[in-house]
Coordinates of C-alpha atoms in Angstrom, one line a residue:
Chain A
M1 CA -34.9 -1.6 -43.4
T2 CA -36.6 1.6 -42.9
N3 CA -35.7 4.4 -45.4
K4 CA -35.3 7.8 -43.7
T5 CA -34.5 9.8 -46.8
T6 CA -36.4 13.2 -46.8
P7 CA -38.2 14.0 -50.1
S8 CA -35.7 16.6 -50.7
R9 CA -32.7 14.6 -50.3
R10 CA -34.4 12.1 -52.8
K11 CA -35.1 14.6 -55.5
F12 CA -31.6 15.7 -55.2
L13 CA -30.1 12.2 -55.3
K14 CA -32.4 11.8 -58.7
T15 CA -31.3 14.6 -60.2
A16 CA -27.8 13.9 -59.8
L17 CA -27.9 10.4 -60.6
A18 CA -29.7 11.7 -63.9
G19 CA -26.8 13.8 -64.7
A20 CA -24.4 10.9 -64.3
G21 CA -25.5 8.6 -66.4
A22 CA -29.0 8.6 -68.9
A23 CA -29.5 5.2 -69.9
A24 CA -29.7 3.6 -66.1
A25 CA -30.4 6.7 -64.2
V26 CA -34.3 5.8 -63.2
P27 CA -33.9 2.4 -61.6
L28 CA -30.3 2.9 -60.3
S29 CA -31.7 6.2 -58.6
V30 CA -34.4 3.7 -56.8
K31 CA -31.7 1.5 -55.5
A32 CA -29.3 4.0 -54.1
D33 CA -32.3 5.7 -52.5
E34 CA -32.9 2.3 -50.7
Y35 CA -29.3 1.8 -49.7
V36 CA -28.7 5.5 -48.4
T37 CA -28.6 4.9 -44.4
P38 CA -29.7 8.0 -42.5
S39 CA -26.1 8.8 -41.3
M40 CA -25.3 9.5 -45.3
T41 CA -28.1 12.1 -45.7
V42 CA -27.2 14.7 -42.9
P43 CA -24.1 16.2 -42.0
G44 CA -22.8 14.5 -38.8
K45 CA -21.9 16.5 -35.6
T46 CA -19.2 19.0 -34.9
F47 CA -16.1 18.6 -33.3
T48 CA -15.6 18.0 -29.7
P49 CA -12.1 18.9 -27.7
Y50 CA -12.6 15.6 -25.5
G51 CA -13.7 12.6 -27.6
M52 CA -16.3 10.0 -25.9
P53 CA -17.2 6.5 -26.6
S54 CA -20.4 6.2 -28.7
G55 CA -23.5 6.5 -26.9
H56 CA -24.5 3.1 -27.8
E57 CA -22.0 1.7 -25.9
E58 CA -22.6 1.0 -22.6
V59 CA -19.4 -0.3 -21.4
K60 CA -18.4 0.7 -17.8
R61 CA -16.6 0.1 -14.6
L62 CA -18.4 -2.4 -12.4
L63 CA -19.4 -0.8 -8.9
R64 CA -19.8 -2.1 -5.6
P65 CA -21.9 -1.4 -3.4
P66 CA -20.6 1.5 -1.1
G67 CA -20.0 0.7 2.5
I68 CA -19.3 2.8 5.4
S69 CA -16.6 4.8 3.9
P70 CA -17.8 5.2 0.1
G71 CA -14.3 6.0 -1.2
T72 CA -12.8 3.3 0.3
G73 CA -13.0 -0.2 -2.0
G74 CA -12.8 -0.9 -5.8
S75 CA -14.2 -0.8 -9.1
L76 CA -13.5 -3.4 -11.7
S77 CA -12.7 -2.8 -15.4
P78 CA -15.3 -4.9 -17.5
L79 CA -12.6 -7.1 -18.8
E80 CA -15.5 -9.1 -20.9
S81 CA -16.0 -6.1 -23.1
L82 CA -12.5 -5.0 -24.0
E83 CA -9.8 -6.3 -26.9
G84 CA -6.7 -6.2 -27.3
M85 CA -4.3 -5.4 -24.5
I86 CA -4.6 -1.7 -23.8
T87 CA -7.2 -0.6 -20.9
P88 CA -8.8 2.7 -21.9
S89 CA -7.8 5.1 -19.3
G90 CA -11.3 5.6 -18.2
L91 CA -11.7 2.2 -17.3
H92 CA -9.1 1.4 -15.4
F93 CA -9.9 -0.5 -12.6
E94 CA -9.9 1.6 -9.1
R95 CA -8.7 0.8 -5.5
H96 CA -8.8 3.4 -2.9
H97 CA -8.6 3.8 0.6
N98 CA -10.3 6.7 1.1
G99 CA -11.4 8.3 -2.0
V100 CA -10.0 10.1 -5.1
P101 CA -8.1 13.4 -3.9
D102 CA -8.4 16.6 -6.1
I103 CA -5.0 17.6 -6.5
D104 CA -3.4 20.6 -8.3
P105 CA -0.4 20.4 -9.8
K106 CA 0.5 23.7 -9.5
T107 CA 0.9 23.0 -5.5
H108 CA 1.7 19.4 -5.4
K109 CA 5.2 18.8 -4.0
F110 CA 6.8 15.6 -4.2
L111 CA 9.8 15.5 -1.2
L112 CA 12.7 13.0 -1.6
H113 CA 14.8 12.6 1.4
G114 CA 15.9 10.0 4.3
L115 CA 18.9 8.6 3.9
V116 CA 20.4 10.8 1.3
N117 CA 23.0 13.4 1.1
T118 CA 20.5 16.1 0.2
P119 CA 17.2 16.2 0.7
L120 CA 15.1 17.4 -2.3
E121 CA 11.9 18.6 -3.0
F122 CA 10.3 19.0 -6.5
S123 CA 7.5 21.0 -7.9
M124 CA 5.8 19.1 -10.9
D125 CA 7.1 21.9 -13.3
A126 CA 10.5 20.4 -12.5
L127 CA 9.4 17.0 -12.5
M128 CA 8.3 17.5 -16.3
R129 CA 11.5 18.8 -17.4
Y130 CA 13.3 15.4 -16.7
P131 CA 13.7 12.7 -19.3
R132 CA 11.0 10.3 -19.8
V133 CA 10.4 6.6 -20.4
S134 CA 7.4 5.0 -21.8
R135 CA 6.5 1.4 -21.2
M136 CA 3.3 -0.7 -21.4
H137 CA 2.6 -2.7 -18.0
F138 CA -0.2 -4.0 -16.7
V139 CA -1.1 -3.0 -12.8
E140 CA -2.9 -5.3 -11.0
C141 CA -4.5 -4.9 -7.3
G142 CA -2.9 -8.0 -4.7
G143 CA -6.6 -8.7 -3.9
N144 CA -7.3 -9.2 -7.7
S145 CA -9.7 -12.7 -8.3
G146 CA -10.2 -12.7 -4.7
A147 CA -13.8 -13.7 -4.8
N148 CA -12.4 -17.2 -6.0
A149 CA -10.1 -17.8 -3.5
G150 CA -12.5 -17.2 -0.9
S151 CA -16.1 -18.1 -1.9
P152 CA -16.8 -21.9 -1.1
T153 CA -19.1 -22.0 -4.1
P154 CA -18.2 -20.5 -7.5
P155 CA -19.8 -16.5 -7.4
Q156 CA -21.5 -16.4 -10.3
L157 CA -20.3 -13.2 -12.0
T158 CA -18.8 -11.6 -15.6
A159 CA -15.0 -12.1 -16.3
G160 CA -14.5 -8.4 -14.8
G161 CA -16.5 -9.3 -11.8
I162 CA -14.2 -11.9 -10.6
H163 CA -11.0 -10.8 -12.4
G164 CA -11.2 -7.1 -13.0
L165 CA -8.7 -5.2 -10.8
V166 CA -6.3 -5.6 -13.3
S167 CA -5.7 -3.2 -16.4
C168 CA -3.1 -2.0 -18.5
S169 CA -1.6 1.0 -20.1
E170 CA 1.0 2.8 -21.6
W171 CA 3.1 4.4 -18.8
T172 CA 5.5 7.7 -19.2
G173 CA 7.1 9.0 -16.7
V174 CA 10.7 10.0 -14.8
Q175 CA 13.1 6.7 -13.9
L176 CA 13.3 6.8 -10.0
G177 CA 17.0 6.1 -10.1
L178 CA 17.5 9.2 -11.6
L179 CA 16.4 11.2 -8.8
L180 CA 17.6 9.2 -6.3
D181 CA 20.8 10.0 -7.9
E182 CA 20.6 13.5 -8.0
A183 CA 19.8 13.5 -3.8
G184 CA 22.6 10.5 -3.2
V185 CA 21.6 7.8 -1.5
K186 CA 23.7 7.1 1.6
P187 CA 25.2 3.5 2.2
E188 CA 22.9 2.9 5.2
G189 CA 19.7 3.6 2.5
K190 CA 18.3 -0.3 1.9
W191 CA 14.6 0.5 1.5
I192 CA 12.4 3.3 0.4
L193 CA 9.0 4.2 1.8
A194 CA 6.7 5.9 -0.6
E195 CA 3.6 7.6 0.5
S196 CA 0.2 9.3 -0.9
A197 CA -1.4 12.6 -0.7
D198 CA -4.6 11.3 -0.5
A199 CA -6.7 11.0 2.6
A200 CA -5.2 7.7 3.8
S201 CA -2.0 8.8 3.2
L202 CA -1.1 5.6 1.9
S203 CA 2.3 4.2 2.5
R204 CA 4.3 1.3 1.6
S205 CA 7.9 -0.1 1.5
V206 CA 9.9 -1.2 -1.5
P207 CA 13.8 -2.4 -1.5
L208 CA 15.8 0.2 -2.6
A209 CA 17.8 -1.8 -5.2
E210 CA 14.5 -2.5 -7.1
A211 CA 13.3 1.0 -7.2
R212 CA 16.0 2.3 -8.4
E213 CA 16.4 0.1 -11.1
Q214 CA 12.6 -0.5 -12.1
G215 CA 10.7 2.5 -10.3
I216 CA 9.3 5.0 -12.5
L217 CA 7.3 8.5 -11.2
A218 CA 4.7 8.2 -13.7
L219 CA 2.8 11.3 -14.8
Y220 CA 1.6 9.9 -18.6
Q221 CA -1.1 7.3 -19.0
N222 CA -2.1 6.4 -22.4
G223 CA -0.6 9.4 -23.7
E224 CA -2.3 12.0 -21.2
R225 CA -1.9 13.1 -18.0
L226 CA -2.7 10.6 -15.3
R227 CA -6.3 10.7 -14.4
P228 CA -7.2 11.3 -11.1
E229 CA -8.0 7.9 -9.9
Q230 CA -4.7 6.5 -11.5
G231 CA -2.8 9.0 -9.0
Y232 CA -3.0 12.3 -10.8
P233 CA -0.4 14.4 -10.9
L234 CA 2.2 11.8 -10.1
R235 CA 2.4 7.7 -9.3
L236 CA 5.0 5.4 -8.3
L237 CA 5.3 2.7 -10.8
M238 CA 6.8 -0.7 -9.7
P239 CA 6.1 -2.7 -13.0
G240 CA 4.6 -6.1 -12.6
W241 CA 4.6 -5.6 -8.4
E242 CA 1.3 -5.3 -6.5
G243 CA -1.2 -3.1 -6.9
N244 CA -1.2 -1.2 -4.0
L245 CA 2.6 -0.3 -3.5
N246 CA 2.0 1.5 -7.0
V247 CA 1.6 4.2 -4.9
K248 CA -0.9 7.1 -6.4
W249 CA -0.9 10.8 -5.7
L250 CA 2.6 10.6 -4.9
H251 CA 4.1 13.2 -2.6
R252 CA 6.9 11.7 -0.2
I253 CA 9.7 9.0 -0.7
K254 CA 11.8 8.6 2.3
V255 CA 14.8 6.6 1.8
T256 CA 15.1 4.4 4.9
P257 CA 17.4 1.6 6.7
G258 CA 14.6 -1.6 6.3
P259 CA 11.0 -1.4 5.4
T260 CA 8.9 0.8 7.7
M261 CA 6.0 -2.1 8.2
T262 CA 2.9 0.0 7.4
K263 CA -0.6 -1.3 7.9
D264 CA -0.8 -2.5 4.3
E265 CA 2.5 -4.3 4.2
T266 CA 1.4 -6.0 7.8
S267 CA -2.5 -6.2 8.5
K268 CA -2.9 -6.1 4.6
Y269 CA -1.4 -7.4 1.7
T270 CA 0.2 -10.3 3.7
Q271 CA -0.5 -14.4 2.8
S272 CA -1.7 -16.3 5.7
Q273 CA -0.4 -19.9 5.6
K274 CA -2.2 -22.9 7.1
D275 CA 0.1 -23.2 9.8
G276 CA -0.6 -19.1 11.1
K277 CA 2.1 -17.7 9.6
A278 CA 1.9 -15.1 7.1
K279 CA 4.2 -14.4 3.8
Q280 CA 5.1 -10.5 4.0
F281 CA 6.5 -8.7 0.9
N282 CA 5.0 -10.5 -1.9
F283 CA 5.8 -8.3 -4.3
I284 CA 5.5 -9.6 -7.7
Q285 CA 2.5 -10.3 -9.2
P286 CA 2.3 -14.1 -10.0
V287 CA 1.7 -15.6 -13.6
K288 CA -1.7 -15.2 -14.6
S289 CA -4.8 -15.8 -17.3
V290 CA -8.3 -15.5 -18.0
I291 CA -10.4 -16.4 -20.9
T292 CA -12.4 -13.3 -21.6
R293 CA -14.4 -14.7 -24.4
P294 CA -16.3 -16.5 -23.9
S295 CA -16.8 -15.8 -20.1
G296 CA -19.2 -16.0 -17.2
M297 CA -22.6 -14.7 -17.5
M298 CA -22.3 -14.6 -21.3
T299 CA -24.9 -16.6 -23.5
M300 CA -23.4 -18.7 -26.5
N301 CA -25.1 -18.7 -29.6
G302 CA -25.2 -22.3 -29.8
P303 CA -23.1 -24.5 -31.6
G304 CA -20.6 -23.4 -34.1
Y305 CA -17.6 -21.3 -34.7
Y306 CA -16.2 -19.4 -31.8
E307 CA -13.1 -17.1 -31.7
I308 CA -12.0 -18.2 -27.8
S309 CA -9.9 -14.7 -26.5
G310 CA -8.3 -13.7 -23.3
I311 CA -5.6 -12.0 -21.7
A312 CA -2.4 -13.7 -20.0
W313 CA -0.1 -11.6 -17.5
S314 CA 2.9 -12.0 -15.0
G315 CA 4.8 -9.7 -12.8
H316 CA 7.6 -11.8 -13.4
G317 CA 8.2 -11.0 -17.4
K318 CA 7.0 -12.0 -20.5
I319 CA 4.1 -14.6 -21.3
A320 CA 5.9 -17.7 -22.8
K321 CA 2.7 -19.6 -23.5
V322 CA -0.8 -20.0 -22.9
E323 CA -2.8 -23.6 -23.1
I324 CA -6.4 -23.8 -23.5
S325 CA -8.4 -26.9 -22.1
M326 CA -12.0 -27.8 -23.1
D327 CA -12.2 -30.7 -20.5
G328 CA -11.4 -29.3 -17.2
G329 CA -7.7 -29.4 -17.6
A330 CA -7.3 -33.1 -18.9
T331 CA -6.0 -31.9 -22.4
W332 CA -4.4 -29.1 -23.3
T333 CA -3.8 -27.4 -26.8
N334 CA -1.5 -23.9 -27.2
A335 CA -3.4 -21.0 -28.0
E336 CA -2.1 -18.3 -30.3
M337 CA -0.2 -15.4 -29.2
P338 CA -0.2 -12.8 -32.1
G339 CA 1.7 -10.5 -30.3
P340 CA 2.6 -8.2 -29.1
V341 CA 4.2 -10.2 -25.9
L342 CA 5.9 -7.3 -23.7
P343 CA 7.1 -8.2 -20.5
K344 CA 4.5 -7.3 -17.4
C345 CA 2.2 -6.7 -19.6
L346 CA -1.4 -7.9 -20.7
S347 CA -0.7 -10.1 -23.8
R348 CA -3.8 -11.3 -26.0
F349 CA -4.4 -14.9 -26.8
R350 CA -6.8 -16.4 -29.1
L351 CA -7.7 -19.6 -30.7
P352 CA -10.0 -20.5 -33.2
W353 CA -13.2 -23.0 -32.1
E354 CA -15.7 -25.4 -33.6
W355 CA -17.9 -25.8 -30.5
D356 CA -20.4 -29.0 -30.9
G357 CA -22.8 -27.8 -28.3
K358 CA -21.8 -30.5 -26.0
P359 CA -20.9 -29.3 -22.0
V360 CA -17.2 -27.9 -22.0
L361 CA -15.0 -27.1 -19.2
L362 CA -13.1 -24.5 -20.5
Q363 CA -9.9 -23.3 -19.0
S364 CA -6.9 -21.0 -20.1
R365 CA -3.2 -21.9 -18.4
S366 CA -0.4 -19.6 -18.9
T367 CA 3.5 -19.9 -18.4
D368 CA 5.6 -17.1 -18.1
E369 CA 9.2 -17.1 -19.6
Q370 CA 10.8 -17.8 -16.1
G371 CA 8.9 -21.2 -16.3
N372 CA 6.1 -20.2 -13.7
V373 CA 2.8 -22.1 -14.3
Q374 CA -0.8 -21.0 -13.2
P375 CA -1.6 -23.3 -10.3
T376 CA -4.9 -25.2 -10.0
R377 CA -7.3 -23.9 -7.5
A378 CA -6.4 -26.9 -5.2
A379 CA -3.1 -26.6 -5.3
W380 CA -3.2 -22.7 -4.8
K381 CA -5.4 -23.5 -1.8
A382 CA -3.3 -26.2 -0.5
P383 CA -0.9 -24.5 1.7
V384 CA -2.8 -21.4 2.4
S385 CA -5.3 -20.4 5.5
V386 CA -8.7 -20.3 4.5
V387 CA -8.8 -16.0 5.0
Q388 CA -6.2 -15.6 2.5
F389 CA -7.3 -14.5 -0.9
Y390 CA -4.2 -12.0 -1.6
Q391 CA -2.3 -13.1 -5.2
Y392 CA -4.6 -15.7 -6.3
N393 CA -3.7 -16.8 -9.7
A394 CA -5.3 -20.2 -9.8
I395 CA -6.6 -21.4 -13.5
Q396 CA -10.3 -20.0 -14.1
T397 CA -12.7 -22.2 -15.3
W398 CA -16.1 -21.6 -17.4
Q399 CA -18.3 -23.9 -17.6
I400 CA -20.0 -23.7 -21.1
G401 CA -23.3 -26.0 -20.9
A402 CA -25.9 -27.1 -23.9
D403 CA -27.8 -24.6 -22.6
N404 CA -25.5 -21.8 -23.9
T405 CA -24.9 -20.7 -20.5
V406 CA -21.2 -19.7 -19.4
K407 CA -20.9 -20.1 -15.5
N408 CA -18.1 -19.5 -13.2
F409 CA -16.9 -23.0 -12.3
Y410 CA -14.4 -25.0 -9.7
V411 CA -12.8 -27.9 -11.2
Chain B
M1 CA 35.9 15.7 -30.6
F2 CA 36.1 13.2 -27.7
K3 CA 36.2 16.4 -25.2
T4 CA 33.4 17.8 -27.0
L5 CA 31.3 14.7 -26.3
A6 CA 32.0 14.6 -22.8
F7 CA 31.1 17.8 -22.4
L8 CA 27.8 17.3 -23.7
L9 CA 27.2 14.0 -21.4
A10 CA 28.1 16.1 -18.5
A11 CA 25.8 18.9 -19.0
A12 CA 22.8 16.7 -20.3
T13 CA 22.8 15.3 -16.4
P14 CA 19.1 16.7 -15.3
H15 CA 19.4 18.2 -12.0
F16 CA 15.8 20.2 -11.3
G17 CA 15.6 19.6 -7.3
A18 CA 15.7 22.1 -4.8
T19 CA 17.0 21.6 -1.2
A20 CA 14.3 20.7 0.4
D21 CA 12.8 23.1 3.0
P22 CA 13.2 21.7 6.7
A23 CA 10.1 22.7 7.9
L24 CA 8.3 20.7 5.2
I25 CA 10.2 17.6 5.8
K26 CA 9.5 18.2 9.7
A27 CA 6.0 18.4 8.8
W28 CA 5.6 15.5 6.2
D29 CA 7.8 13.4 7.8
V30 CA 4.9 11.0 9.8
S31 CA 6.2 7.5 9.3
I32 CA 7.1 5.5 12.0
P33 CA 9.0 2.3 11.5
P34 CA 8.8 -0.4 14.2
D35 CA 11.5 0.9 16.4
G36 CA 9.6 3.6 16.8
T37 CA 12.1 5.9 15.5
G38 CA 10.3 9.9 14.9
L39 CA 7.8 8.9 17.3
P40 CA 6.4 12.4 18.6
A41 CA 6.6 14.1 22.4
G42 CA 3.7 13.6 24.4
H43 CA 1.5 10.5 25.8
G44 CA -1.8 9.0 26.2
S45 CA -3.4 6.8 28.8
V46 CA -5.8 3.9 28.0
S47 CA -8.4 5.9 30.2
E48 CA -7.9 8.7 27.9
G49 CA -7.8 6.5 24.8
L50 CA -11.8 5.0 26.0
A51 CA -12.6 8.8 25.9
V52 CA -11.1 9.3 22.4
Y53 CA -12.5 5.7 21.3
T54 CA -16.1 6.5 22.0
Q55 CA -16.4 9.7 20.7
K56 CA -14.2 9.3 17.3
C57 CA -14.2 5.5 16.6
V58 CA -17.1 3.4 18.2
M59 CA -19.4 4.1 15.4
C60 CA -17.5 2.4 12.8
H61 CA -15.5 -0.1 14.9
G62 CA -17.6 -1.3 17.6
V63 CA -17.8 -1.4 21.3
N64 CA -14.3 -3.0 22.5
G65 CA -13.5 -3.1 18.9
V66 CA -15.4 -5.9 17.7
G67 CA -16.1 -4.3 14.6
K68 CA -18.7 -3.6 12.4
P69 CA -19.3 -2.0 10.0
A70 CA -15.8 -1.2 9.5
D71 CA -12.7 -3.6 10.4
Q72 CA -12.6 -5.9 13.9
L73 CA -10.0 -4.2 15.9
T74 CA -9.6 -6.8 18.8
G75 CA -9.8 -10.4 19.5
G76 CA -9.1 -13.6 18.1
V77 CA -5.5 -14.1 19.9
G78 CA -4.3 -17.6 19.0
S79 CA -6.7 -18.0 16.2
L80 CA -4.5 -17.5 13.3
A81 CA -3.4 -21.4 12.9
S82 CA -7.1 -22.5 13.4
D83 CA -9.6 -23.3 11.1
A84 CA -11.3 -20.3 11.6
P85 CA -8.7 -17.6 11.5
V86 CA -9.4 -13.9 13.1
K87 CA -7.4 -11.3 11.8
T88 CA -7.2 -8.2 14.1
V89 CA -4.9 -5.5 15.8
S90 CA -4.6 -7.8 18.6
S91 CA -4.3 -11.3 16.9
F92 CA -2.1 -10.2 13.7
W93 CA -0.1 -7.3 13.9
P94 CA 3.4 -7.3 14.3
Y95 CA 4.4 -4.1 15.6
A96 CA 2.7 -1.5 18.2
P97 CA 4.2 1.4 16.9
T98 CA 2.2 0.7 13.3
L99 CA -1.0 1.4 15.1
F100 CA 0.3 4.8 15.9
D101 CA 1.4 5.5 12.4
Y102 CA -1.9 4.3 10.7
I103 CA -4.2 6.1 13.2
R104 CA -2.5 9.1 12.8
R105 CA -2.3 9.3 9.2
A106 CA -5.9 7.4 8.5
M107 CA -8.1 7.6 11.3
P108 CA -10.9 8.6 12.0
V109 CA -11.7 7.7 7.8
T110 CA -14.1 11.1 7.7
S111 CA -11.4 13.0 9.2
P112 CA -7.8 12.0 9.0
H113 CA -4.9 14.1 10.3
S114 CA -7.1 15.5 12.8
L115 CA -6.3 13.9 15.6
S116 CA -3.6 15.3 18.2
D117 CA -0.5 13.0 18.8
H118 CA -1.5 13.2 22.4
E119 CA -5.3 11.7 21.4
T120 CA -3.3 9.1 18.6
Y121 CA -1.1 7.7 22.0
A122 CA -4.2 7.4 24.1
V123 CA -6.4 5.5 21.7
T124 CA -3.5 3.4 20.5
A125 CA -2.7 2.4 24.4
Y126 CA -6.8 1.9 24.4
I127 CA -7.1 -0.6 21.5
L128 CA -3.7 -2.5 22.9
S129 CA -5.4 -2.8 26.4
I130 CA -8.7 -4.2 25.4
D131 CA -7.0 -8.1 24.8
G132 CA -4.6 -7.1 27.5
I133 CA -1.4 -6.4 25.2
V134 CA -0.8 -3.5 27.7
K135 CA -2.3 -3.1 31.3
K136 CA -5.4 -1.0 31.9
N137 CA -2.8 1.9 33.8
A138 CA -0.7 2.1 30.6
V139 CA 0.6 4.9 29.3
M140 CA 2.0 5.1 25.8
D141 CA 5.1 7.4 24.3
A142 CA 7.7 7.4 22.5
K143 CA 9.8 5.3 24.9
S144 CA 7.0 2.7 25.8
L145 CA 5.3 2.2 22.7
P146 CA 7.9 0.5 20.6
K147 CA 8.7 -1.8 23.6
V148 CA 4.9 -3.4 23.5
K149 CA 5.5 -6.9 22.8
M150 CA 2.4 -7.7 19.9
P151 CA 1.3 -11.3 20.1
N152 CA 1.9 -12.2 16.4
R153 CA 5.4 -10.4 16.7
D154 CA 7.2 -13.6 15.1
G155 CA 4.2 -14.6 12.7
F156 CA 5.6 -13.0 9.6
I157 CA 7.9 -14.7 6.9
D158 CA 9.7 -12.5 4.2
A159 CA 8.6 -14.3 1.2
Y160 CA 11.4 -11.8 -0.9
G161 CA 14.4 -11.7 1.3
A162 CA 14.9 -7.9 0.9
T163 CA 14.7 -7.8 5.0
K164 CA 18.3 -8.7 5.1
R165 CA 20.1 -6.7 2.6

């Protein structure tokens, strides 16, 4: 290790140590000198108004090549580089249908109308005065992991590259039910339409009962105001429900007699079956898990100790258990769930493992508290059309080779 | 004691919404359900729609809506149950008013909300005419558009069961 201690610093240390204890002073001073690291020898940087990750870290969202419309598409959370259960706000996945709008909260309005007794409009200042709730929930795009559903051969990507359209935050906001009650929903009101103020005017229908009981108008993400990419200044959060209907940049909710049948609940985000029919209103994100360490594109360090670790989640509630298989699903062992395990939230699982260096087909299979179990890829594919990729939740297999490679694999 | 508590609870219900400005509602209420409620006045013909399409859509959706670089809008009718399903407006969309709704709010992608209602009716008519869903001399307006029967109208299953509530 190189010693970059300056001469004047060295002199200062010697003097100081000599004062501390005469007998051991000389040999000790040499030792201390060698072990003093550069960071200990100069004052550190001063305070900053907003902290950033260490310059030594290069953890980034994965971007896809921009298409004809640069703001249409997504960027993925680098799941393989993240730990615990919360996604840093700046690494939350993005899925936009026409870019990230720049919205001034001073002029932003939220309109609540339709089948209500009193149509209401709210400034952001008004919304900020309501009582708030804080909840930890994942948001997952309905198209997450679609690469594994559609590609006939396993795409060689990282865990985030395949499954990174899921992220998890603490969301704080106003319960939608409060505002619906303030406006007074008429008996004919059975659904809502939520609409964005983005350049897609993205809109989705949600059944009224669930919107009232579960809906949150999110203002904060991980303790600070929402990030622009996550809907600043206002986002509808339907915990555990398909990402697309968690409408960002929310500016309007209309209470309606039925679903509005928008483009994103007919043309898109519906599940085509083999017989040509399409299942619609697949609101709840199914039970799922992925091992993030070790995972695709990583290189093993040869035989020895590893901690297997990953994330599991379900839109139906809490994760009940996660099992690990080393042999492509023939035998299973329970992973440890150190907790916290919260409903509709990413949960971390871990399993200590001594690898003998032989080839392994590593899998995780999660079960939620409702008894839903992750299917195999073959079982997931069996009833659906070849073009169907939404809400793909099949078991992920990582093929670990004797050559230390970790690859995406279909059993 | 009981009275005081009741009073405090009643007083603790927040009411910060302002009665909505009817002009704001009128301007923002652009969503059109399948039965066409809320479709605006005006009309547009297939031939007028071809002109709009040629000027504002063809560069992204291709001649006759064949797609590339953006979504394919036409073709594929009857293909959904085959080994090579092609999902387009013509083959897959269940309701014609959704097409008006979506184009008016989101297209062209480079300048959404720039089409007039007249242009939106016209380009909707044109797209629907390419696969013969409406006739070449059709005119779309608030009355005729909801009556258009899309080929895949009965192709959807409500997986959640909330439509019957």
